[in-house]
Amino acid sequence: GGESKEHPLWMFWSKLSVEKLDRKGKPVYNNRVSPQGLSTTSGTTSRWVLVNDAWCRLTGLRREQMLGKNNHDLFPKVQADLFQPNDDHVLATGEERINDETIIDAQGRAHSMSARESAYVDQAGKRHVVAILRDLTEHKKLEMMLLQSEKMSAVGRLAGGIAHNFNNLLTVITGFGAFLMQNIPKGDANREDVEEIMKAAERAMALTRQLLSFSRRQVLQPVPLNLNKLLSDTVSMLERLIGEDVQLVMVLSPGLRQVKADPGQLEQVVMNLAVNAKDAMPQGGRITIETADVHFETARAFEHGELPPGRYVTIAVRDTGAGMSREVLSHIFEPFFTTKELGKGTGLGLATVHGIVTQSGGTILVHSEEGRGTSFKVYLPAVDAPAQPSGEPAPAPAVKGGNETILIVDDNVPALTVAQRVLMSKGYRVMSASSPADAIALSLSYQEPIHLLLTDVVMPGMDGVELGDHLTRIRAGIRILYMSGYTEHAALRKDLLAALKSFLQKPFMPEQLCAKVREVLDAKA
């Protein structure tokens, strides 16, 4: 059963992976010849007679452990019972077999393998099995990452389309609700009814923002910021959120580098992770939030994304809760997946976290064991820039009106009506069109100046960006304010992400519309 140059398979097998013999006649293996695992089992005993270094590396076994042994000697019975029939089939028929197998190595690590087994007939006419083993573990991992990415992208496109239509409806609901509020005195029972409608609309607006966040179709407003400062500013809010039975521990690395991200969206990431941790500890426990600088000399591949070399800042959120099974872990970032009781969660919290982190140029790593808690680690690219000053925003001044002429274009007529009524109530002269073609015709026929074009982006025939380009050429000095409930539109992403001051996200409240219109009109050319 031992290997030697006299073995009948020697000349055949040595061409594959043996470079030369040593002084005692033992083979010297050359992994440069074959990085794949190579072995031969005797057709009479089904025991290994030849194995190369790569085979030993893949199985985690030494050569002396394998030679002279068979499948049942070395592998658990369940595995051996799967491997042996393949060998028997090759020996009985002479047919080649290619099988995908999972091998648990000596250290207990699972490897996805492709085993190609062929029959070799020696000079005596006996068949033996020659096997080539290829490690597919990384390939399978990348394949799963691709499938997960495609699935998330498909659901994201669906959610983005739903959010677009829903945002138009919410613009109408909040607009006409605000009109009703203006005409109902305080204390009137009807006013309370309308207030409830407006509260429900605001909750629906928050839901559509989550849909856009997890599908990475939210318009972010990134600024340089210090995560230590952001986390310190949210401590009191987090403590109220998680309750008194959960201890919150902050471990903030001094001298932390800056990141460029949307502070409101990152707050949402931290809050969602904190709530998720709290829900995993119904009897109480501890949540630790930690920051650190890291530097990768080479690209790093993670289960939920890949990061190029460079400097990163991490936020780790760890809990002492129940932990998660492998099955749950494989689904946690999928939208609408939840382990909570019906009606206790939307299943969008972690999907939203994943979307925000990914859209911010980072990735997220999760580790969990049942009964031993869960750890989420967010990686964000570091930047060399001074952080934006934070703190409580100054109270917004009263929104001013004006007497400028505004052309509004939106193919959603109720939303168009809302915008028209809101701006007319502030003193503006307003013209409206329900299509880009009508807007161009109005612009050509109107002899007075048009100071502002307020246009939806996603419209049939011609999108809002193309309309803006066209009117800019025929109307010198016209200002443009784009609005949309869906930010995946190619022209929008290309032209507006660098000019967020000229964009208004639907749905919006009347005062937000008026403030944005005034801001664009008053901006320096």
mmCIF file of C-alpha atoms in Angstrom, residues 55-206:
data_model
loop_
_atom_site.group_PDB
_atom_site.id
_atom_site.type_symbol
_atom_site.label_atom_id
_atom_site.label_comp_id
_atom_site.label_asym_id
_atom_site.label_seq_id
_atom_site.Cartn_x
_atom_site.Cartn_y
_atom_site.Cartn_z
ATOM 1 C CA TRP A 55 -4.507 16.797 -1.581
ATOM 2 C CA CYS A 56 -3.073 16.787 1.941
ATOM 3 C CA ARG A 57 -3.617 20.530 2.268
ATOM 4 C CA LEU A 58 -7.242 20.320 1.138
ATOM 5 C CA THR A 59 -8.101 17.434 3.464
ATOM 6 C CA GLY A 60 -6.003 18.677 6.364
ATOM 7 C CA LEU A 61 -4.345 15.250 6.647
ATOM 8 C CA ARG A 62 -0.679 14.275 6.457
ATOM 9 C CA ARG A 63 0.486 11.891 3.725
ATOM 10 C CA GLU A 64 1.454 9.209 6.249
ATOM 11 C CA GLN A 65 -2.063 9.367 7.698
ATOM 12 C CA MET A 66 -3.638 8.662 4.317
ATOM 13 C CA LEU A 67 -1.496 6.077 2.588
ATOM 14 C CA GLY A 68 -2.873 2.586 3.027
ATOM 15 C CA LYS A 69 -6.210 3.917 4.368
ATOM 16 C CA ASN A 70 -9.653 4.039 2.744
ATOM 17 C CA ASN A 71 -12.588 6.488 2.896
ATOM 18 C CA HIS A 72 -14.137 4.899 5.987
ATOM 19 C CA ASP A 73 -10.823 4.982 7.830
ATOM 20 C CA LEU A 74 -10.437 8.744 7.448
ATOM 21 C CA PHE A 75 -13.824 10.426 7.040
ATOM 22 C CA PRO A 76 -17.042 10.422 9.077
ATOM 23 C CA LYS A 77 -19.369 7.608 8.039
ATOM 24 C CA VAL A 78 -21.899 9.970 6.454
ATOM 25 C CA GLN A 79 -19.198 11.395 4.180
ATOM 26 C CA ALA A 80 -17.497 8.087 3.472
ATOM 27 C CA ASP A 81 -20.832 6.551 2.472
ATOM 28 C CA LEU A 82 -21.154 9.302 -0.144
ATOM 29 C CA PHE A 83 -17.575 9.047 -1.451
ATOM 30 C CA GLN A 84 -17.217 5.281 -1.754
ATOM 31 C CA PRO A 85 -20.052 4.610 -4.279
ATOM 32 C CA ASN A 86 -18.404 7.049 -6.699
ATOM 33 C CA ASP A 87 -15.132 5.098 -6.512
ATOM 34 C CA ASP A 88 -17.009 1.818 -6.911
ATOM 35 C CA HIS A 89 -18.852 3.116 -9.990
ATOM 36 C CA VAL A 90 -15.597 4.158 -11.701
ATOM 37 C CA LEU A 91 -14.006 0.808 -10.922
ATOM 38 C CA ALA A 92 -17.039 -1.158 -12.131
ATOM 39 C CA THR A 93 -17.727 0.750 -15.365
ATOM 40 C CA GLY A 94 -14.533 2.622 -16.223
ATOM 41 C CA GLU A 95 -16.648 5.769 -16.672
ATOM 42 C CA GLU A 96 -15.370 9.147 -15.504
ATOM 43 C CA ARG A 97 -17.364 10.868 -12.758
ATOM 44 C CA ILE A 98 -17.390 14.527 -11.742
ATOM 45 C CA ASN A 99 -19.028 15.264 -8.397
ATOM 46 C CA ASP A 100 -19.469 18.325 -6.216
ATOM 47 C CA GLU A 101 -18.654 17.312 -2.659
ATOM 48 C CA THR A 102 -18.268 18.892 0.740
ATOM 49 C CA ILE A 103 -15.238 17.742 2.699
ATOM 50 C CA ILE A 104 -14.811 18.455 6.392
ATOM 51 C CA ASP A 105 -11.064 18.694 6.955
ATOM 52 C CA ALA A 106 -9.168 17.589 10.051
ATOM 53 C CA GLN A 107 -9.708 21.010 11.640
ATOM 54 C CA GLY A 108 -13.480 20.803 11.169
ATOM 55 C CA ARG A 109 -13.603 23.346 8.317
ATOM 56 C CA ALA A 110 -16.000 22.698 5.445
ATOM 57 C CA HIS A 111 -14.643 22.887 1.882
ATOM 58 C CA SER A 112 -16.738 22.789 -1.280
ATOM 59 C CA MET A 113 -14.897 20.549 -3.723
ATOM 60 C CA SER A 114 -15.158 19.341 -7.285
ATOM 61 C CA ALA A 115 -13.867 15.766 -7.540
ATOM 62 C CA ARG A 116 -13.055 14.360 -10.969
ATOM 63 C CA GLU A 117 -12.502 10.616 -10.829
ATOM 64 C CA SER A 118 -11.167 8.512 -13.730
ATOM 65 C CA ALA A 119 -10.215 4.891 -14.201
ATOM 66 C CA TYR A 120 -6.612 3.933 -14.883
ATOM 67 C CA VAL A 121 -5.856 0.416 -16.120
ATOM 68 C CA ASP A 122 -2.405 -0.856 -15.236
ATOM 69 C CA GLN A 123 -0.279 -3.326 -17.198
ATOM 70 C CA ALA A 124 -1.894 -6.234 -15.376
ATOM 71 C CA GLY A 125 -5.335 -5.069 -16.551
ATOM 72 C CA LYS A 126 -6.495 -3.907 -13.109
ATOM 73 C CA ARG A 127 -8.499 -0.705 -12.730
ATOM 74 C CA HIS A 128 -7.535 1.977 -10.249
ATOM 75 C CA VAL A 129 -9.136 5.333 -9.431
ATOM 76 C CA VAL A 130 -7.221 8.527 -10.201
ATOM 77 C CA ALA A 131 -8.874 11.598 -8.634
ATOM 78 C CA ILE A 132 -8.336 15.324 -9.152
ATOM 79 C CA LEU A 133 -9.708 17.495 -6.343
ATOM 80 C CA ARG A 134 -10.372 21.204 -6.843
ATOM 81 C CA ASP A 135 -11.317 23.578 -4.026
ATOM 82 C CA LEU A 136 -14.466 25.532 -4.953
ATOM 83 C CA THR A 137 -15.015 27.139 -1.538
ATOM 84 C CA GLU A 138 -14.172 30.698 -2.617
ATOM 85 C CA HIS A 139 -15.932 30.198 -5.939
ATOM 86 C CA LYS A 140 -19.109 29.069 -4.161
ATOM 87 C CA LYS A 141 -18.864 31.984 -1.753
ATOM 88 C CA LEU A 142 -18.577 34.479 -4.623
ATOM 89 C CA GLU A 143 -21.433 32.738 -6.406
ATOM 90 C CA MET A 144 -23.666 33.119 -3.334
ATOM 91 C CA MET A 145 -22.644 36.776 -3.004
ATOM 92 C CA LEU A 146 -23.587 37.378 -6.644
ATOM 93 C CA LEU A 147 -26.953 35.648 -6.244
ATOM 94 C CA GLN A 148 -27.655 37.654 -3.078
ATOM 95 C CA SER A 149 -26.671 40.881 -4.826
ATOM 96 C CA GLU A 150 -28.922 40.121 -7.793
ATOM 97 C CA LYS A 151 -31.808 39.266 -5.485
ATOM 98 C CA MET A 152 -31.385 42.470 -3.484
ATOM 99 C CA SER A 153 -31.128 44.494 -6.691
ATOM 100 C CA ALA A 154 -34.332 42.990 -8.084
ATOM 101 C CA VAL A 155 -36.266 43.631 -4.883
ATOM 102 C CA GLY A 156 -34.716 47.101 -4.713
ATOM 103 C CA ARG A 157 -35.956 47.998 -8.201
ATOM 104 C CA LEU A 158 -39.433 46.819 -7.248
ATOM 105 C CA ALA A 159 -39.396 48.746 -3.978
ATOM 106 C CA GLY A 160 -38.061 51.859 -5.706
ATOM 107 C CA GLY A 161 -40.886 51.784 -8.240
ATOM 108 C CA ILE A 162 -43.447 51.326 -5.479
ATOM 109 C CA ALA A 163 -41.911 54.191 -3.502
ATOM 110 C CA HIS A 164 -42.080 56.460 -6.583
ATOM 111 C CA ASN A 165 -45.830 55.964 -7.005
ATOM 112 C CA PHE A 166 -46.473 56.026 -3.278
ATOM 113 C CA ASN A 167 -44.513 59.265 -2.860
ATOM 114 C CA ASN A 168 -46.672 60.974 -5.476
ATOM 115 C CA LEU A 169 -49.780 59.866 -3.570
ATOM 116 C CA LEU A 170 -48.325 61.088 -0.275
ATOM 117 C CA THR A 171 -47.496 64.460 -1.811
ATOM 118 C CA VAL A 172 -51.166 64.814 -2.671
ATOM 119 C CA ILE A 173 -52.372 63.566 0.750
ATOM 120 C CA THR A 174 -50.083 65.872 2.738
ATOM 121 C CA GLY A 175 -50.769 68.817 0.428
ATOM 122 C CA PHE A 176 -54.549 68.679 0.582
ATOM 123 C CA GLY A 177 -54.355 67.792 4.275
ATOM 124 C CA ALA A 178 -52.428 71.023 4.864
ATOM 125 C CA PHE A 179 -55.064 72.978 2.909
ATOM 126 C CA LEU A 180 -57.790 71.541 5.158
ATOM 127 C CA MET A 181 -55.804 72.398 8.316
ATOM 128 C CA GLN A 182 -55.640 76.051 7.252
ATOM 129 C CA ASN A 183 -59.433 76.315 7.183
ATOM 130 C CA ILE A 184 -60.335 74.404 10.375
ATOM 131 C CA PRO A 185 -59.967 76.305 13.660
ATOM 132 C CA LYS A 186 -58.159 74.740 16.605
ATOM 133 C CA GLY A 187 -60.453 72.828 18.921
ATOM 134 C CA ASP A 188 -62.718 71.707 16.105
ATOM 135 C CA ALA A 189 -63.256 67.918 16.124
ATOM 136 C CA ASN A 190 -62.719 67.848 12.368
ATOM 137 C CA ARG A 191 -59.252 69.320 12.857
ATOM 138 C CA GLU A 192 -58.287 66.427 15.116
ATOM 139 C CA ASP A 193 -59.366 64.022 12.375
ATOM 140 C CA VAL A 194 -57.212 65.796 9.816
ATOM 141 C CA GLU A 195 -54.275 65.836 12.258
ATOM 142 C CA GLU A 196 -54.534 62.050 12.541
ATOM 143 C CA ILE A 197 -54.516 61.794 8.746
ATOM 144 C CA MET A 198 -51.380 63.946 8.619
ATOM 145 C CA LYS A 199 -49.660 61.850 11.313
ATOM 146 C CA ALA A 200 -50.426 58.678 9.369
ATOM 147 C CA ALA A 201 -49.057 60.313 6.205
ATOM 148 C CA GLU A 202 -45.835 61.226 8.016
ATOM 149 C CA ARG A 203 -45.426 57.592 9.169
ATOM 150 C CA ALA A 204 -45.995 56.484 5.576
ATOM 151 C CA MET A 205 -43.372 58.985 4.413
ATOM 152 C CA ALA A 206 -40.870 57.448 6.843
#
